[in-house]
PDB file of C-alpha atoms in Angstrom:
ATOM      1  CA  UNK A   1     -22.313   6.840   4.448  1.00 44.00           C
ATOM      2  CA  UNK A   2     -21.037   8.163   1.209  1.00 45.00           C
ATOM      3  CA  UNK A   3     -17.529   7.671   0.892  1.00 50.00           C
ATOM      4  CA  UNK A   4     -16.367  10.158  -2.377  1.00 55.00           C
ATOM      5  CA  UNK A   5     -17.862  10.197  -5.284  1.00 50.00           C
ATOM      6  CA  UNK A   6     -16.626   9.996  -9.169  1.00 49.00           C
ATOM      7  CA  UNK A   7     -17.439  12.722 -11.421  1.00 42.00           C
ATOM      8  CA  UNK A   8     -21.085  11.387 -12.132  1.00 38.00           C
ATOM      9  CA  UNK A   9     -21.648   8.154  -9.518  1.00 34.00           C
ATOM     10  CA  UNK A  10     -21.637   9.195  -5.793  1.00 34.00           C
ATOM     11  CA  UNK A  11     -20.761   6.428  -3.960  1.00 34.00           C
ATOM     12  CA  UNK A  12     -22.691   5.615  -1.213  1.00 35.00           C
ATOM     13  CA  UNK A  13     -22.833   3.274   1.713  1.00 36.00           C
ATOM     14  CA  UNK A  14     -23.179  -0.619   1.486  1.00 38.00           C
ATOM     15  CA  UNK A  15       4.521   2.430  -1.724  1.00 44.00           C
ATOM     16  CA  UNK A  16       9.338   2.346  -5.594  1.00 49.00           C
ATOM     17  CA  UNK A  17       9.290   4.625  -8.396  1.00 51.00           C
ATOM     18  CA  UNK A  18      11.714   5.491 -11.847  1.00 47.00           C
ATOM     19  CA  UNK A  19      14.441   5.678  -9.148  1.00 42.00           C
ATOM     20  CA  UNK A  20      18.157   4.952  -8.579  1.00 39.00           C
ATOM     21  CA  UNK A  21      18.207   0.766  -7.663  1.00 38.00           C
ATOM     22  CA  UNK A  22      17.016   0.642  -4.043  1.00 40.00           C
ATOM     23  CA  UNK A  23      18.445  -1.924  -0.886  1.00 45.00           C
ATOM     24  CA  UNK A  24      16.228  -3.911   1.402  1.00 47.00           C
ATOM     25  CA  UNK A  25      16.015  -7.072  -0.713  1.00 45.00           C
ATOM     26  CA  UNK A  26      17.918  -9.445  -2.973  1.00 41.00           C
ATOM     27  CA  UNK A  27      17.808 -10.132  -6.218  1.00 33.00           C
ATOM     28  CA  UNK A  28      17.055 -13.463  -6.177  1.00 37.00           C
ATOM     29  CA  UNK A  29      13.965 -11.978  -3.651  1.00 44.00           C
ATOM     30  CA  UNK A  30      12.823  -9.035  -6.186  1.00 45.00           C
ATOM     31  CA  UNK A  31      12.886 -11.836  -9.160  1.00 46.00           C
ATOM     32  CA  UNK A  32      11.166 -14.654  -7.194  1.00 45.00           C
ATOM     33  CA  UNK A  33       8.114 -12.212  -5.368  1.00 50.00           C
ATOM     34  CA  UNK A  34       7.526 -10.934  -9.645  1.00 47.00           C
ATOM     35  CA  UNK A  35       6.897 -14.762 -10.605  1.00 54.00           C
ATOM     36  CA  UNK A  36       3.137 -15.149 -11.871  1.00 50.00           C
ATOM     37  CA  UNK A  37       0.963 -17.956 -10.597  1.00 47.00           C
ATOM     38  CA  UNK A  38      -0.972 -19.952 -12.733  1.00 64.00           C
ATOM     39  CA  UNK A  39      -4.196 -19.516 -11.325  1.00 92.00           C
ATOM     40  CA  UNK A  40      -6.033 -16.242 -11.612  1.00 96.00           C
ATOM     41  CA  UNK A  41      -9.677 -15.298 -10.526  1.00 97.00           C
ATOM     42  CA  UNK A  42     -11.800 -12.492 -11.599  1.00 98.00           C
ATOM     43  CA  UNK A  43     -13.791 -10.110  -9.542  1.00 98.00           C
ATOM     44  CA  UNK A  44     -16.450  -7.427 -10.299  1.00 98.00           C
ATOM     45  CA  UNK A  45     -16.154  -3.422  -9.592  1.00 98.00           C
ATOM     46  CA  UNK A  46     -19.309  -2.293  -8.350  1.00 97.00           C
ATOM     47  CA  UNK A  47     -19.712  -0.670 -11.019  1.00 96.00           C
ATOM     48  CA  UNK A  48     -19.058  -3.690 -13.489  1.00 97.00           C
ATOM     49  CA  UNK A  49     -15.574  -3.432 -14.508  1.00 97.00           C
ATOM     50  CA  UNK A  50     -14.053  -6.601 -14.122  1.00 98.00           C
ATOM     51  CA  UNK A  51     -10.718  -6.871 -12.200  1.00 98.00           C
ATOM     52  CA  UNK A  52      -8.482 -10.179 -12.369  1.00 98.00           C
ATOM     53  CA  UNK A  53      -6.412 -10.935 -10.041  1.00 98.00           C
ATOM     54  CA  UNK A  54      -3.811 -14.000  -9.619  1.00 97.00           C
ATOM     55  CA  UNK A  55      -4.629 -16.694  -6.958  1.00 95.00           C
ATOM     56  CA  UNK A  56      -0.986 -16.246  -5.190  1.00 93.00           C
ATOM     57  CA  UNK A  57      -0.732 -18.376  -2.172  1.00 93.00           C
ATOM     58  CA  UNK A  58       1.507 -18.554   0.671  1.00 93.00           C
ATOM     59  CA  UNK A  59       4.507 -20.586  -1.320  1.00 92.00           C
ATOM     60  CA  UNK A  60       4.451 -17.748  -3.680  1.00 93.00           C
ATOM     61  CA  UNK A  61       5.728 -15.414  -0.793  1.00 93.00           C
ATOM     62  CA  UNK A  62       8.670 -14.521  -0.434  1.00 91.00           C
ATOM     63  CA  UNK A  63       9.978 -13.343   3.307  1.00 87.00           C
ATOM     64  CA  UNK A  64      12.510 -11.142   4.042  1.00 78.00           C
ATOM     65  CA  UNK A  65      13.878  -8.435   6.561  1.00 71.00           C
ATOM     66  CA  UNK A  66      13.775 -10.224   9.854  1.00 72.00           C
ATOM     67  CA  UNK A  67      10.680 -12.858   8.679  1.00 69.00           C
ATOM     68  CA  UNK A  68       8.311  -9.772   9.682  1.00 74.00           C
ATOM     69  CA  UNK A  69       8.173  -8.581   5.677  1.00 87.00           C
ATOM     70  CA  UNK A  70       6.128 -10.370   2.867  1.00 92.00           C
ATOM     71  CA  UNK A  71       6.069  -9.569  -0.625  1.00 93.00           C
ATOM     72  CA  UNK A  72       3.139 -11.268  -3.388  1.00 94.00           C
ATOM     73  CA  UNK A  73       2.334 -10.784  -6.610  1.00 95.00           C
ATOM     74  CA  UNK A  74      -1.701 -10.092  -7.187  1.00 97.00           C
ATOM     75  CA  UNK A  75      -2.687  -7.774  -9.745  1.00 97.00           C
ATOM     76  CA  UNK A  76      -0.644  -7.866 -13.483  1.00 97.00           C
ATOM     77  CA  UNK A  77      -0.026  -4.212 -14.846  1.00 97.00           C
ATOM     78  CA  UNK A  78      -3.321  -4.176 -17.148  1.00 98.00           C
ATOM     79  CA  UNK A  79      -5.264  -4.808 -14.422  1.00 98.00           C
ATOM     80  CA  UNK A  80      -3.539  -2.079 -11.986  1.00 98.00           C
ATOM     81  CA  UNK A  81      -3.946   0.350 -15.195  1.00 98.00           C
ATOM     82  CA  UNK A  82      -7.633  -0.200 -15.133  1.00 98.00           C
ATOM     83  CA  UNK A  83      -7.774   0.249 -11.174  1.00 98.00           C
ATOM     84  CA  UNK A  84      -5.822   3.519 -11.715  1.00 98.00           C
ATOM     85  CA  UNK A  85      -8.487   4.607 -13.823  1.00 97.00           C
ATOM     86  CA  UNK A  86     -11.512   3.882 -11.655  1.00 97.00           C
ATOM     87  CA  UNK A  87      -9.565   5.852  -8.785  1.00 97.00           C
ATOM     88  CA  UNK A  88      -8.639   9.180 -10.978  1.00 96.00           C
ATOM     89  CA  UNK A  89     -12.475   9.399 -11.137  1.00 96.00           C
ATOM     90  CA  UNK A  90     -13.047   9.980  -7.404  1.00 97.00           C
ATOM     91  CA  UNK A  91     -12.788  13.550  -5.975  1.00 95.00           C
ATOM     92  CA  UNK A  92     -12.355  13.243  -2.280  1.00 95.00           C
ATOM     93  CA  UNK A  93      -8.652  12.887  -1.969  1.00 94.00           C
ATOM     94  CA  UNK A  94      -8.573  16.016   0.155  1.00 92.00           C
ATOM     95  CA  UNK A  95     -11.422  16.151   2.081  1.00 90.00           C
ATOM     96  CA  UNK A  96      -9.219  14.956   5.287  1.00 88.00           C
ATOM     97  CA  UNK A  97      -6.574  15.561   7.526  1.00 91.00           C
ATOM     98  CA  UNK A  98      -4.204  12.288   8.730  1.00 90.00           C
ATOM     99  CA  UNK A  99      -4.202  11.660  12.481  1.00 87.00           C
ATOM    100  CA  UNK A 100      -0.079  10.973  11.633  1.00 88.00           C
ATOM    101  CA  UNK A 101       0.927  14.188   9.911  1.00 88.00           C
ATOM    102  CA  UNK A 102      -1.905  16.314  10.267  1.00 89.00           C
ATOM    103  CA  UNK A 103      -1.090  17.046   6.192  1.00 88.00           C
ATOM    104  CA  UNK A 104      -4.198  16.290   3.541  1.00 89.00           C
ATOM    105  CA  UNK A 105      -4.273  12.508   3.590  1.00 90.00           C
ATOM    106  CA  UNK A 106      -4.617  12.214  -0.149  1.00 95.00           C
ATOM    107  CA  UNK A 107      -6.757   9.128   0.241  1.00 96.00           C
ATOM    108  CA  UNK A 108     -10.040   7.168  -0.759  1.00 97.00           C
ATOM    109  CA  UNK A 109     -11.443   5.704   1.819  1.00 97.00           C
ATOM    110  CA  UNK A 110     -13.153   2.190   0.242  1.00 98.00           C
ATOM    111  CA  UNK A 111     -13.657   0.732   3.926  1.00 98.00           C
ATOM    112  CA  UNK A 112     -13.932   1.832   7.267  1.00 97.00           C
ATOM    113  CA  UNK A 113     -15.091  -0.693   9.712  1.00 96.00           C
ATOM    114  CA  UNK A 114     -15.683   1.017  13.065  1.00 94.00           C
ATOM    115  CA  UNK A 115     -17.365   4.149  10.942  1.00 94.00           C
ATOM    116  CA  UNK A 116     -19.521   2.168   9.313  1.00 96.00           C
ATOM    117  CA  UNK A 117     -18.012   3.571   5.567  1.00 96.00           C
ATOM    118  CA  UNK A 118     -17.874   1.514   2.463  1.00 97.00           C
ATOM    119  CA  UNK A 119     -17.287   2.557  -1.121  1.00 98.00           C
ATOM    120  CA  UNK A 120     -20.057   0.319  -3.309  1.00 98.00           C
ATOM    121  CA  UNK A 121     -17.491   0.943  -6.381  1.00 98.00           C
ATOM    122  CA  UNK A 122     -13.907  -0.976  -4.717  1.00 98.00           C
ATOM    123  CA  UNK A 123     -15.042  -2.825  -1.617  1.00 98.00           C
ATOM    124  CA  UNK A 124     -15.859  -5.836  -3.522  1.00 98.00           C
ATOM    125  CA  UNK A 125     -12.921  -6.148  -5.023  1.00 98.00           C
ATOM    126  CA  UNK A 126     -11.030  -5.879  -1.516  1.00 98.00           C
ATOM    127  CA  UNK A 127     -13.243  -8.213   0.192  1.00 98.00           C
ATOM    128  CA  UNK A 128     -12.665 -11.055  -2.274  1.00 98.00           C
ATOM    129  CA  UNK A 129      -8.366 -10.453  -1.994  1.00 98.00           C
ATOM    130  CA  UNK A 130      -8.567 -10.163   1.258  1.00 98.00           C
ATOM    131  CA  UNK A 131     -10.391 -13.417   1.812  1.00 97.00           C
ATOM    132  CA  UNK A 132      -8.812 -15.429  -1.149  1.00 97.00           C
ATOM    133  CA  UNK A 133      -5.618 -14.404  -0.950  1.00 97.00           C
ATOM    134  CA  UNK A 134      -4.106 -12.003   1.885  1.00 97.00           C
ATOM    135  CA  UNK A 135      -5.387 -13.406   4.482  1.00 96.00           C
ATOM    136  CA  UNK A 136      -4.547 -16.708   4.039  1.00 96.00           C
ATOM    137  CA  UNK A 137      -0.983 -15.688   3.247  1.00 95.00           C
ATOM    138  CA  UNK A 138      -0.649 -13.691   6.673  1.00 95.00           C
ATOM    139  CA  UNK A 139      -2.006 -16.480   8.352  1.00 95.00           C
ATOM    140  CA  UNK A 140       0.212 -18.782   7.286  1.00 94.00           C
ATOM    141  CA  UNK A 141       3.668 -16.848   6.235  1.00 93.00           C
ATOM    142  CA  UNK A 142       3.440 -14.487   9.453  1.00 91.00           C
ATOM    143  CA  UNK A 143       1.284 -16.695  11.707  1.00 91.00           C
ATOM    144  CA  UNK A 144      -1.239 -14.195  12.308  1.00 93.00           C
ATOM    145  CA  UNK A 145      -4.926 -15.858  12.701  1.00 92.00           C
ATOM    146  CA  UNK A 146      -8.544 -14.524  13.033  1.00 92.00           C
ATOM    147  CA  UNK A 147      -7.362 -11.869  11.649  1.00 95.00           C
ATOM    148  CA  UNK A 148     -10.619  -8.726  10.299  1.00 96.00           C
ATOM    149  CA  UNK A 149     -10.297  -6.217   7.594  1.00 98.00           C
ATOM    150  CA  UNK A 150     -10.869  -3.164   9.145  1.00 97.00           C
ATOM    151  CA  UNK A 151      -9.626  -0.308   6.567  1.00 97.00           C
ATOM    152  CA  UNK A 152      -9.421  -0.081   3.333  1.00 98.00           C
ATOM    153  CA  UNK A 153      -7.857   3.187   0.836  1.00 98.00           C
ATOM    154  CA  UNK A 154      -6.100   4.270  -2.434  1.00 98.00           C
ATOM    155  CA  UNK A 155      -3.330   6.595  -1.078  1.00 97.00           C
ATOM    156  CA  UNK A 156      -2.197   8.638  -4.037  1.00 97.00           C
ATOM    157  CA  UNK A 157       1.479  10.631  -3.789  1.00 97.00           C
ATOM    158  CA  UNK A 158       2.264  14.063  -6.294  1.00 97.00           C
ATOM    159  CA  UNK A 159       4.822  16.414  -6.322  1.00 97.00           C
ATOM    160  CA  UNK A 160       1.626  19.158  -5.775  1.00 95.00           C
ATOM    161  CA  UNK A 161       0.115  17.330  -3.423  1.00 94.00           C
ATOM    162  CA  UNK A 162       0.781  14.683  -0.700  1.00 96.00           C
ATOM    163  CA  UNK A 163       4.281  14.490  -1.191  1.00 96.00           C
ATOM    164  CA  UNK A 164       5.334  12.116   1.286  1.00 96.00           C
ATOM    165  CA  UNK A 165       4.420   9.787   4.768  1.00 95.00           C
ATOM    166  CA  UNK A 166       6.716  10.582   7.963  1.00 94.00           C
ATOM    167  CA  UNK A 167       7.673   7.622   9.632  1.00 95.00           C
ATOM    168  CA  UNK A 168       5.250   6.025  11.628  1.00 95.00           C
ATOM    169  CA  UNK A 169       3.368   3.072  13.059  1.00 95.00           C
ATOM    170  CA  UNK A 170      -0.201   1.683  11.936  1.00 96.00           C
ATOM    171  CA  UNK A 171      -3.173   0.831  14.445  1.00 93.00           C
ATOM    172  CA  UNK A 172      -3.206  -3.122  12.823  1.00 96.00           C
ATOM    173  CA  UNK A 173      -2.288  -6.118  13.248  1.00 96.00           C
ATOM    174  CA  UNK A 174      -1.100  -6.500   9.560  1.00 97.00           C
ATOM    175  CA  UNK A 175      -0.553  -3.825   6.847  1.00 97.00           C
ATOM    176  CA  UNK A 176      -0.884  -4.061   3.142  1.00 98.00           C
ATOM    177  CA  UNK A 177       0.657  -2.070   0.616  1.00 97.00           C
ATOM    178  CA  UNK A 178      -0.402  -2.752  -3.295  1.00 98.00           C
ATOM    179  CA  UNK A 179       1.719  -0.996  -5.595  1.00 98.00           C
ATOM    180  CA  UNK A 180      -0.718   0.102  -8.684  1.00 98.00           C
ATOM    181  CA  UNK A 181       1.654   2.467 -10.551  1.00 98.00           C
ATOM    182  CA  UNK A 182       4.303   1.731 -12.598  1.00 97.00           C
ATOM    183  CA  UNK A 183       7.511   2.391 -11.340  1.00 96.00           C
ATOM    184  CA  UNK A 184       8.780   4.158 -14.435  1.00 96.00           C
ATOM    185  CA  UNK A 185       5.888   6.463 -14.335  1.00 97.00           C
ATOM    186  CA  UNK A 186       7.065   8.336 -11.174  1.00 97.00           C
ATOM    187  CA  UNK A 187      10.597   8.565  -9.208  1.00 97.00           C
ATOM    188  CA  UNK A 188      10.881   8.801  -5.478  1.00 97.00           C
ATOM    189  CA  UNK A 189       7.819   7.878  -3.506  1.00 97.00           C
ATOM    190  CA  UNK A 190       9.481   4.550  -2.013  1.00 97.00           C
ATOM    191  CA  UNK A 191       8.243   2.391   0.523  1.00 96.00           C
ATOM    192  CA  UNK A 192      10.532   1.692   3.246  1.00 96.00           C
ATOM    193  CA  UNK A 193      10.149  -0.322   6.429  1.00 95.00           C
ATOM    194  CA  UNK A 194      12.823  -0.106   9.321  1.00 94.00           C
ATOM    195  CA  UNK A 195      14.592  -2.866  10.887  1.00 89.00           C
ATOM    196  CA  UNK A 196      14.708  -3.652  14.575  1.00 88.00           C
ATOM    197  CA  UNK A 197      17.556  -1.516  14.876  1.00 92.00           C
ATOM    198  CA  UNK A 198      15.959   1.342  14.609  1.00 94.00           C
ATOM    199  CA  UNK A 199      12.613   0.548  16.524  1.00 91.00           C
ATOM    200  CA  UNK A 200      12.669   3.693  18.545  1.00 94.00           C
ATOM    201  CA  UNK A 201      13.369   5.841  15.622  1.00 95.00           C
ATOM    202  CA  UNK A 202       9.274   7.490  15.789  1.00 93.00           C
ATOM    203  CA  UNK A 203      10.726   9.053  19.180  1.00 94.00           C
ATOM    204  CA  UNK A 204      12.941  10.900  17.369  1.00 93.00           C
ATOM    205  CA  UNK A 205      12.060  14.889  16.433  1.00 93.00           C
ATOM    206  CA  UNK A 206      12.075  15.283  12.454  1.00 91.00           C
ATOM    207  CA  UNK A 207      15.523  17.023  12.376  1.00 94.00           C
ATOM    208  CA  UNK A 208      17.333  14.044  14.471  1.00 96.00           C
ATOM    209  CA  UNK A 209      15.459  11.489  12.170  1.00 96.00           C
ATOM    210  CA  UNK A 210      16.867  13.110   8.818  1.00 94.00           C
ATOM    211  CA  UNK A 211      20.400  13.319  10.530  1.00 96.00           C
ATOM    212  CA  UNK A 212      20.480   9.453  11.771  1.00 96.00           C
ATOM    213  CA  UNK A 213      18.653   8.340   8.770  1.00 96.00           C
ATOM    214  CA  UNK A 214      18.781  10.384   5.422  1.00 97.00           C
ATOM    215  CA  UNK A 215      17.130   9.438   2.654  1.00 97.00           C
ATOM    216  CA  UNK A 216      19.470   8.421   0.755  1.00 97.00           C
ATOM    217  CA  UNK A 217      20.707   5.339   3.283  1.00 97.00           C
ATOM    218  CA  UNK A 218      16.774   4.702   3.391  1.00 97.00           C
ATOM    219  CA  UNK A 219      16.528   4.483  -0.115  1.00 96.00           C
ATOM    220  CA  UNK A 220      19.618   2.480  -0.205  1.00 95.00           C
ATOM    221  CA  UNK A 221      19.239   0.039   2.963  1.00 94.00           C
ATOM    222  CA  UNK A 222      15.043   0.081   3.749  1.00 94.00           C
ATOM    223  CA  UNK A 223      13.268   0.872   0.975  1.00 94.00           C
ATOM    224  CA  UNK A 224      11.086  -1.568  -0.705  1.00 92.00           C
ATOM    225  CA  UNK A 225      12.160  -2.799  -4.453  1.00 88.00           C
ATOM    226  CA  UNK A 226       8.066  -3.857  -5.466  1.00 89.00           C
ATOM    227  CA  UNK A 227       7.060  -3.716  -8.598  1.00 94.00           C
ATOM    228  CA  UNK A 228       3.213  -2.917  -9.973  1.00 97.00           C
ATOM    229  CA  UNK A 229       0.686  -5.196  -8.666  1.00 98.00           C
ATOM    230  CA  UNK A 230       2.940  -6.379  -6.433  1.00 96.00           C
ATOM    231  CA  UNK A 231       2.055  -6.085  -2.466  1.00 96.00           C
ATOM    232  CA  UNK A 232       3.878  -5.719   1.003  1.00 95.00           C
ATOM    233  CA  UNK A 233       2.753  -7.230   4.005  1.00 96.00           C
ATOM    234  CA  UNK A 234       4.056  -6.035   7.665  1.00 94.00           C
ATOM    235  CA  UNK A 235       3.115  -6.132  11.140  1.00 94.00           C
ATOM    236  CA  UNK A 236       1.313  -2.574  11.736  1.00 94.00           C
ATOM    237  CA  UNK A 237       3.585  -2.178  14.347  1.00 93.00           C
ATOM    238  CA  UNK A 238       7.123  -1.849  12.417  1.00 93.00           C
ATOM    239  CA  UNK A 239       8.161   1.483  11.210  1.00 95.00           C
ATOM    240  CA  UNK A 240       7.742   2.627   8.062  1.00 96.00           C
ATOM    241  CA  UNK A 241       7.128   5.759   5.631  1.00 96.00           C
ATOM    242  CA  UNK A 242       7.265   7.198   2.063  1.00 97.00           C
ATOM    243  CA  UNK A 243       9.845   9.472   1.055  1.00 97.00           C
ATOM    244  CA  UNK A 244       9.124  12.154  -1.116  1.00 97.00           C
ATOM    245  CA  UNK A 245       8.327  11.692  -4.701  1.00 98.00           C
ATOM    246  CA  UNK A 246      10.426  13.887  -7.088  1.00 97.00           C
ATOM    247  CA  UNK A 247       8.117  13.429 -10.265  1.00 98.00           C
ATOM    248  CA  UNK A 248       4.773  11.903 -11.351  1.00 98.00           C
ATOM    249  CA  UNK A 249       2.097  10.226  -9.494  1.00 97.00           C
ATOM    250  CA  UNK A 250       2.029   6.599  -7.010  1.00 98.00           C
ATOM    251  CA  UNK A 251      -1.010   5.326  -6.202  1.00 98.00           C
ATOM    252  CA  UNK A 252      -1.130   2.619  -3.659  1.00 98.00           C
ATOM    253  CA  UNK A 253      -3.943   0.307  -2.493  1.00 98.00           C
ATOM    254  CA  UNK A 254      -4.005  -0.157   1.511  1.00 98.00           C
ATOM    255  CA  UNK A 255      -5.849  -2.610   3.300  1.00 98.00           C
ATOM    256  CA  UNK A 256      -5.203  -2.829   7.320  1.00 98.00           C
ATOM    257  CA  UNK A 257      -6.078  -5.889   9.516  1.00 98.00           C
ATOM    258  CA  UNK A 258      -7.126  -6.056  13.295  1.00 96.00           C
ATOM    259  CA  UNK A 259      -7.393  -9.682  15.354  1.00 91.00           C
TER     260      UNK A 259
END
């Protein structure tokens, strides 16, 4: 089934921000997750464009909030630039409603698993990560094993648009979250993933969430300091959302796991 199409190909079946410094992780964690590997690999767009990507392995991860949070460096900015440019092309961001929100999702869909979906143009490129790289590391850093790609999107955030993600839980095992923007293109839009403190904070209405959390402590205590082409791995079960972008565009790349 076709999955969107860019302005002449139809393709058919085969998270930070210019923002005020954020909390959530150290210094010494924000420098160490930006380190570049040595080894990088190259894979190939379905529609030719190369993409390189850097062999990170587990001992390039660095763990934080609670041992349930991993952050890895894949893609360097040129490549995310030319990944940006391969998604503006697609036109089906708004074709759907999220089962979360019931809002636009804002979203290519590269992968679905159980619908049988796959976008000819991206899903090569996520199948090679995902088996050179992710997987391993969430096998190893966060002990999860036999694990299956089972979703795969480019969520895109705009001031006109999707704005921002309520918080929420994901049907996966494991969640990843690939920054392609640059942070200094857009402000507001980050990432932030709850601790176990607040695990029952989905059961609260919208009003008593703002009032217990506000943005700005989320910003300030949860939100996730990654920088382009950098990734976040959780467990699909913590909580987590996006809050709301103030300027510019954030695309993210989102690949979800099930055992």
């Amino acid at each position: 089934l076709a999955m969107g199409r860019r302005r002449e190909v139809v393709a058919s079946s085969g998270g930070g921000g210019r923002r005020k410094k954020q909390g959530g992780a150290s210094r010494a964690e924000a420098g160490s997750a930006s380190q570049q590997p040595k080894a990088t690999s190259v894979a190939t767009l379905g529609d030719g464009t190369p993409i390189r990507y850097l062999r990170s392995g587990p001992g390039d991860a660095v763990l934080a909030r609670e041992g349930l949070l991993v952050r890895l460096r894949l893609f360097e900015p040129e490549e995310c630039q030319k990944l940006l440019a391969v998604s503006r092309e697609f036109d089906d961001w708004d074709l759907l409603t999220d089962s979360v929100d019931r809002q636009k999702e804002q979203q290519h869909n590269i992968f679905d698993l159980a619908k049988g979906l796959t976008c000819p143009i991206l899903f090569p490129l996520c199948q090679e990560i995902s088996d050179r790289v992710l997987a391993p590391v969430l096998r190893e850093v966060l002990g999860l094993r036999d694990l299956t790609l089972h979703w795969a999107f480019i969520r895109k955030y705009t001031v006109d648009g999707r704005t921002h993600f309520p918080v929420h839980r994901d049907s996966s095992a494991a969640t990843v979250n690939i920054l392609l923007s640059d942070p200094e293109s857009f402000s507001g839009a980050e990432l932030y993933v709850l601790g176990q403190e607040h695990r029952s904070a989905d059961t609260l209405s919208a009003s008593a969430f703002r009032r217990q959390l506000p943005d700005d402590m989320l910003r300030r205590n949860y939100s996730i300091p990654y920088v382009q082409g950098e990734c976040a791995m959780h467990l699909g079960k913590r909580l987590h959302g996006v809050l709301p972008i103030e300027a510019g565009e954030r695309y993210t790349l989102i690949l979800m796991y099930l055992p």
